[in-house]
Short mmCIF file of C-alpha atoms in Angstrom, two decimals:
data_model
loop_
_atom_site.label_atom_id
_atom_site.label_comp_id
_atom_site.label_asym_id
_atom_site.label_seq_id
_atom_site.Cartn_x
_atom_site.Cartn_y
_atom_site.Cartn_z
CA MET A 27 32.14 24.36 -35.86
CA ILE A 28 31.24 27.84 -37.86
CA LYS A 29 33.89 27.73 -41.13
CA VAL A 30 35.66 31.47 -41.82
CA SER A 31 36.59 32.78 -45.69
CA LYS A 32 39.10 34.79 -45.73
CA PHE A 33 37.81 38.16 -47.52
CA SER A 34 40.76 40.95 -48.87
CA ILE A 35 38.29 44.09 -46.71
CA PHE A 36 35.95 42.76 -44.21
CA SER A 37 33.70 45.54 -43.43
CA LYS A 38 32.11 45.74 -39.75
CA SER A 39 28.70 45.78 -40.80
CA ALA A 40 30.06 42.23 -43.10
CA ILE A 41 31.04 40.68 -39.22
CA ILE A 42 28.13 41.18 -37.81
CA LEU A 43 25.87 40.25 -40.79
CA TYR A 44 27.87 36.85 -40.35
CA PHE A 45 27.40 36.59 -37.23
CA PHE A 46 23.83 37.08 -37.22
CA ILE A 47 23.40 34.27 -39.52
CA ALA A 48 25.34 32.17 -37.60
CA THR A 49 23.34 33.01 -34.42
CA ILE A 50 20.05 31.13 -36.19
CA LEU A 51 21.87 28.38 -37.37
CA LEU A 52 22.68 27.78 -33.96
CA PHE A 53 19.47 27.37 -32.62
CA PHE A 54 19.79 24.56 -34.34
CA THR A 55 22.91 23.20 -32.77
CA THR A 56 23.18 20.94 -29.51
CA ASP A 57 26.85 20.62 -27.80
CA VAL A 58 28.27 23.32 -28.97
CA THR A 59 31.60 24.84 -26.65
CA ALA A 60 33.13 28.24 -26.74
CA LYS A 61 35.30 29.68 -29.40
CA THR A 62 38.05 31.95 -30.22
CA ILE A 63 38.43 33.43 -34.94
CA SER A 64 41.18 35.57 -35.92
CA TYR A 65 40.91 37.65 -38.56
CA SER A 66 43.33 39.56 -40.27
CA ASP A 67 44.11 40.51 -44.30
CA PRO A 68 43.56 43.35 -43.93
CA ILE A 69 41.97 44.21 -41.15
CA SER A 70 41.86 41.92 -37.96
CA TYR A 71 39.05 41.19 -35.70
CA THR A 72 38.80 38.20 -32.99
CA VAL A 73 35.56 37.40 -32.11
CA THR A 74 34.37 34.93 -29.45
CA THR A 75 30.61 32.64 -29.09
CA TYR A 76 29.81 31.53 -25.79
CA GLU A 77 27.77 28.76 -26.48
CA ALA A 78 26.29 25.96 -23.53
CA SER A 79 25.59 22.29 -24.50
CA THR A 80 22.62 21.87 -22.29
CA SER A 81 19.54 23.49 -21.96
CA SER A 82 18.09 26.03 -20.89
CA LEU A 83 16.91 29.89 -21.40
CA GLU A 84 19.62 32.07 -20.85
CA TYR A 85 20.76 35.22 -22.89
CA LEU A 86 24.20 33.80 -24.31
CA PRO A 87 26.67 36.81 -25.57
CA THR A 88 28.91 36.76 -28.96
CA GLU A 89 32.14 39.19 -28.40
CA ILE A 90 33.68 41.28 -31.32
CA LEU A 91 36.76 42.46 -30.85
CA GLU A 92 38.18 44.79 -32.39
CA PRO A 93 41.28 45.94 -34.00
CA ASP A 94 41.57 49.49 -31.60
CA GLY A 95 41.28 47.16 -28.75
CA SER A 96 37.77 47.55 -28.20
CA SER A 97 34.69 44.91 -28.31
CA SER A 98 31.19 45.18 -29.21
CA TYR A 99 28.72 42.54 -28.58
CA PHE A 100 25.65 41.25 -29.80
CA ARG A 101 23.08 39.16 -27.81
CA TYR A 102 20.63 36.22 -28.62
CA LYS A 103 18.08 34.06 -26.79
CA ALA A 104 19.37 30.57 -26.57
CA VAL A 105 17.07 27.22 -27.11
CA GLU A 106 16.03 24.50 -24.82
CA GLY A 107 18.92 22.27 -26.20
CA MET A 108 21.40 24.93 -25.51
CA SER A 109 22.42 25.53 -21.71
CA PRO A 110 21.98 24.05 -18.06
CA LYS A 111 19.42 25.04 -16.33
CA PRO A 112 19.22 22.10 -13.00
CA ASP A 113 15.60 20.03 -12.19
CA PRO A 114 14.16 22.09 -9.33
CA ALA A 115 15.29 20.12 -5.87
CA PRO A 116 12.25 17.64 -4.40
CA VAL A 117 10.14 19.20 -2.43
CA ALA A 118 8.98 17.37 0.84
CA THR A 119 4.98 17.46 2.30
CA ILE A 120 2.85 17.13 4.94
CA GLU A 121 -1.43 16.54 4.02
CA THR A 122 -3.71 15.99 6.90
CA LYS A 123 -6.93 14.97 5.30
CA THR A 124 -10.43 13.73 7.41
CA VAL A 125 -11.06 10.20 7.34
CA ALA A 126 -15.00 9.18 7.61
CA LYS A 127 -15.41 12.77 7.51
CA ALA A 128 -18.96 14.35 8.86
CA SER A 129 -19.22 10.85 10.25
CA LYS A 130 -19.16 10.26 14.18
CA TYR A 131 -16.30 8.75 13.62
CA GLU A 132 -13.97 10.89 12.10
CA THR A 133 -10.35 11.20 12.42
CA LYS A 134 -7.11 12.35 11.00
CA LEU A 135 -5.24 10.48 8.35
CA TYR A 136 -1.44 12.20 7.87
CA ILE A 137 0.84 11.98 4.17
CA ILE A 138 4.35 12.51 4.31
CA ASP A 139 5.76 12.57 0.47
CA SER A 140 8.96 12.65 0.35
CA GLY A 141 8.56 14.45 -3.59
CA ILE A 142 10.76 11.48 -4.15
CA LYS A 143 9.29 8.63 -5.75
CA GLY A 144 9.48 5.43 -3.71
CA PRO A 145 7.43 3.10 -1.97
CA VAL A 146 4.01 3.58 -0.13
CA VAL A 147 3.64 2.40 3.62
CA MET A 148 0.19 2.70 5.25
CA ILE A 149 0.51 2.12 9.20
CA ILE A 150 -2.46 2.34 11.92
CA GLY A 151 -2.86 2.94 15.06
CA GLY A 152 -6.05 2.61 17.46
CA VAL A 153 -7.66 -0.33 15.61
CA HIS A 154 -8.84 -1.51 18.97
CA GLY A 155 -9.24 1.92 21.42
CA ASN A 156 -7.87 -0.37 24.24
CA GLU A 157 -4.59 -1.28 22.71
CA PRO A 158 -3.01 2.21 23.50
CA ALA A 159 0.31 1.51 22.19
CA GLY A 160 -0.33 1.38 19.04
CA TYR A 161 -1.60 4.41 18.35
CA MET A 162 1.08 6.38 20.41
CA ALA A 163 3.39 4.89 18.17
CA ALA A 164 1.35 5.78 15.50
CA ALA A 165 1.21 9.14 16.30
CA LYS A 166 5.40 9.68 16.85
CA VAL A 167 5.36 7.49 12.80
CA LYS A 168 3.44 10.70 11.39
CA ASN A 169 6.48 13.04 12.56
CA TYR A 170 9.12 11.44 10.37
CA ASN A 171 11.33 12.42 7.67
CA LEU A 172 11.96 10.12 4.54
CA LYS A 173 14.78 10.21 2.60
CA LYS A 174 12.15 8.57 -0.45
CA GLY A 175 8.59 6.68 -1.24
CA LYS A 176 5.34 8.35 0.96
CA LEU A 177 3.98 7.13 4.13
CA LEU A 178 0.74 7.21 5.23
CA VAL A 179 -0.21 7.49 8.67
CA LEU A 180 -3.52 6.63 10.50
CA PRO A 181 -2.90 7.12 14.31
CA GLU A 182 -6.09 6.44 15.98
CA ALA A 183 -8.22 4.76 13.26
CA ASN A 184 -11.25 4.25 15.73
CA LYS A 185 -11.40 7.71 17.65
CA LEU A 186 -14.89 6.86 19.11
CA ALA A 187 -13.11 3.07 21.19
CA ILE A 188 -9.68 5.15 21.92
CA GLU A 189 -12.18 8.20 23.21
CA ALA A 190 -13.83 4.84 25.75
CA GLY A 191 -11.14 2.86 26.59
CA ARG A 192 -12.31 -0.18 24.97
CA ARG A 193 -12.08 -2.06 22.03
CA TYR A 194 -14.39 -0.93 20.69
CA ALA A 195 -17.32 1.78 21.29
CA SER A 196 -20.54 1.47 23.08
CA GLY A 197 -22.98 0.31 20.70
CA GLY A 198 -20.34 -0.37 18.10
CA SER A 199 -18.84 -3.41 16.04
CA ASP A 200 -15.07 -4.59 15.78
CA LEU A 201 -13.36 -2.17 13.20
CA ASN A 202 -11.53 -5.54 12.55
CA ARG A 203 -13.98 -7.50 11.44
CA LEU A 204 -15.93 -5.40 8.37
CA PHE A 205 -13.11 -5.14 5.92
CA PRO A 206 -14.18 -7.15 2.85
CA GLN A 207 -14.24 -10.85 2.93
CA SER A 208 -13.97 -11.51 -0.60
CA LYS A 209 -13.48 -9.60 -3.52
CA SER A 210 -17.56 -8.13 -4.59
CA ALA A 211 -17.70 -7.29 -0.28
CA SER A 212 -17.50 -4.06 0.68
CA PRO A 213 -16.29 -2.18 4.32
CA LYS A 214 -19.67 -2.57 5.75
CA ASN A 215 -18.91 0.77 7.46
CA ILE A 216 -18.22 4.27 6.75
CA LEU A 217 -14.59 4.61 8.36
CA ALA A 218 -14.16 0.98 7.39
CA LYS A 219 -14.87 1.99 3.61
CA ASP A 220 -12.90 5.11 3.75
CA ILE A 221 -9.98 3.32 5.26
CA TYR A 222 -10.21 0.88 2.37
CA ASN A 223 -10.33 3.08 -0.33
CA ILE A 224 -7.43 5.47 1.15
CA ILE A 225 -5.02 2.08 0.65
CA LYS A 226 -6.40 1.51 -2.42
CA ASP A 227 -6.48 4.81 -3.65
CA ASN A 228 -2.99 5.58 -3.31
CA ASN A 229 -1.52 1.92 -3.87
CA VAL A 230 -0.25 1.06 -1.17
CA ASP A 231 2.72 -1.08 -0.93
CA TRP A 232 3.22 -1.99 2.05
CA LEU A 233 0.95 -1.67 5.33
CA MET A 234 1.63 -2.17 9.20
CA ASP A 235 -1.69 -2.37 11.73
CA MET A 236 -0.51 -2.31 14.94
CA HIS A 237 -2.39 -4.16 17.86
CA GLU A 238 -1.65 -5.92 21.42
CA GLY A 239 -1.91 -8.80 22.54
CA PHE A 240 -2.84 -9.63 26.35
CA ASP A 241 -0.29 -11.69 27.16
CA TYR A 242 2.68 -13.79 25.33
CA TYR A 243 1.79 -16.22 22.21
CA LYS A 244 4.28 -18.62 24.01
CA ASN A 245 2.43 -18.91 27.24
CA THR A 246 0.50 -21.35 25.54
CA ALA A 247 -1.69 -21.63 28.62
CA THR A 248 -3.13 -18.55 27.21
CA ASN A 249 -5.10 -18.10 23.68
CA SER A 250 -3.06 -14.63 23.64
CA VAL A 251 -1.12 -13.31 20.07
CA GLY A 252 1.32 -10.91 21.85
CA GLN A 253 5.11 -10.61 20.49
CA THR A 254 3.60 -12.10 16.83
CA ILE A 255 3.74 -10.81 13.84
CA ILE A 256 1.19 -11.47 11.73
CA TYR A 257 1.27 -12.05 8.00
CA TYR A 258 -0.46 -12.94 4.66
CA PRO A 259 1.23 -15.11 3.10
CA ALA A 260 1.75 -13.25 -1.02
CA ASN A 261 3.21 -10.74 -1.71
CA ASN A 262 6.56 -11.36 -1.39
CA ALA A 263 6.34 -10.38 2.04
CA ILE A 264 8.13 -13.00 4.51
CA SER A 265 11.32 -11.61 4.16
CA THR A 266 10.69 -8.65 5.62
CA VAL A 267 8.41 -9.25 8.27
CA GLU A 268 11.34 -12.16 8.75
CA ASP A 269 14.04 -9.24 9.17
CA ILE A 270 11.93 -7.47 11.95
CA VAL A 271 11.65 -10.25 13.86
CA LYS A 272 15.10 -10.49 14.00
CA HIS A 273 15.88 -6.96 14.55
CA LEU A 274 14.03 -6.88 17.79
CA ASN A 275 14.71 -10.29 18.89
CA ASN A 276 17.72 -9.55 19.08
CA ASP A 277 17.63 -7.77 22.05
CA ILE A 278 14.97 -9.32 23.87
CA PRO A 279 17.00 -11.75 26.34
CA LYS A 280 14.20 -14.34 27.32
CA SER A 281 12.78 -16.87 25.00
CA LEU A 282 9.15 -16.38 25.84
CA HIS A 283 9.31 -12.82 25.40
CA LYS A 284 10.68 -12.84 21.82
CA PHE A 285 8.39 -12.57 18.40
CA THR A 286 6.90 -15.24 16.91
CA ILE A 287 5.81 -15.25 12.97
CA LEU A 288 2.26 -16.44 12.66
CA ARG A 289 0.20 -16.60 8.87
CA TYR A 290 -3.10 -15.48 7.96
CA PRO A 291 -4.15 -12.37 9.75
CA VAL A 292 -8.22 -12.73 10.81
CA GLN A 293 -10.84 -12.63 8.15
CA GLY A 294 -12.12 -9.04 8.06
CA SER A 295 -9.32 -7.37 9.51
CA VAL A 296 -7.32 -4.25 6.95
CA ALA A 297 -5.12 -6.95 6.62
CA ARG A 298 -6.08 -9.74 5.71
CA SER A 299 -8.49 -7.46 3.05
CA SER A 300 -5.71 -5.81 1.46
CA ALA A 301 -3.48 -8.38 1.27
CA GLU A 302 -6.10 -10.84 -0.22
CA PHE A 303 -8.02 -8.43 -2.87
CA LEU A 304 -5.41 -5.58 -3.30
CA GLY A 305 -2.17 -7.33 -3.75
CA VAL A 306 -0.54 -4.85 -0.58
CA LYS A 307 1.80 -6.29 2.26
CA SER A 308 0.38 -6.59 4.45
CA PHE A 309 1.17 -7.96 8.17
CA ILE A 310 -0.64 -6.89 11.80
CA PHE A 311 1.95 -6.33 15.11
CA GLU A 312 0.96 -7.31 17.98
CA THR A 313 2.75 -6.40 21.66
CA SER A 314 2.29 -8.08 24.80
CA MET A 315 0.52 -5.94 27.42
CA LYS A 316 2.34 -7.75 30.18
CA GLN A 317 5.20 -5.26 29.06
CA THR A 318 5.26 -1.94 30.62
CA LEU A 319 4.09 0.71 27.64
CA ALA A 320 6.69 2.38 27.69
CA THR A 321 8.00 -0.94 26.42
CA ARG A 322 4.97 -1.98 24.10
CA ILE A 323 5.57 2.02 22.34
CA SER A 324 9.04 1.29 21.44
CA LEU A 325 8.45 -1.97 20.05
CA GLN A 326 5.99 -0.85 18.37
CA GLU A 327 8.17 2.23 16.66
CA LYS A 328 10.97 -0.09 15.98
CA ALA A 329 9.45 -2.46 14.04
CA ALA A 330 7.86 0.68 12.00
CA GLN A 331 11.42 1.90 11.53
CA LYS A 332 12.92 -1.97 10.22
CA LEU A 333 10.26 -1.49 7.21
CA LEU A 334 10.90 1.66 6.42
CA SER A 335 14.48 1.83 7.07
CA ASN A 336 14.52 -2.45 4.31
CA LEU A 337 12.44 -0.35 2.13
CA GLY A 338 15.11 3.01 1.83
CA MET A 339 12.60 5.36 3.12
CA LEU A 340 14.46 6.17 6.59
#
């Protein structure tokens, strides 16, 4: 607060000098408000300083109201800590990167960043080229708008296999057996290496790998894993996996078609390696190919939406 003493004679120049000194002192003030001070005896001046309490680099005026009703001003530049300056609004971005660049395995990765801190989720489709619901659903997921966090989508992980319509391309290997099977091991080709490094470099929290089985898991006459979620039992993943299964099964009337939770993705799979060696909460999501393609795509997408919703990202 500025304390003003009364003098028998005030000159305009003295008042201005006084407020010049006061202005310098205001640079050290972090919580001030507007004040009006009147002077008299024998000449009356009314002085109002307009100040604020948080940070900015705005010019703030000081007004001197003279006895004849006229005003004069001088202005000082506020320092940080005095006038409000709102933080810029977060900006969402979508970035496209090439995986396994300059190789025959080249494919696109989509990174959707909300601009707001939150979980990092990766969703993969097309590891096996003859399981279309996964890569078709992933192509939809890459268009989601997020409330927070970051979403990495690799819709066509094994593009060569997708183009061939086969589990893996002619002359190639099963991509889902090429990831590390021990902490000291390395991925076995450039595509697996790039995918694994993306997971590691982006500190992925959750990974969903979209697949399909040829039948229903509950049809015990087959060895299919269709209609299952296969998760790695570590890293506190189970409660979210249970929520996804419950959410889906509520809309599936027939017991044979309901989802079942299984543990331990196969060794060499991206879900197993990322969970076991990178600490990612990960699972393989399998729909049954006994259903229509539209139904399978819908189930894949609903599972992805439930995961992201549980994390507060949708």
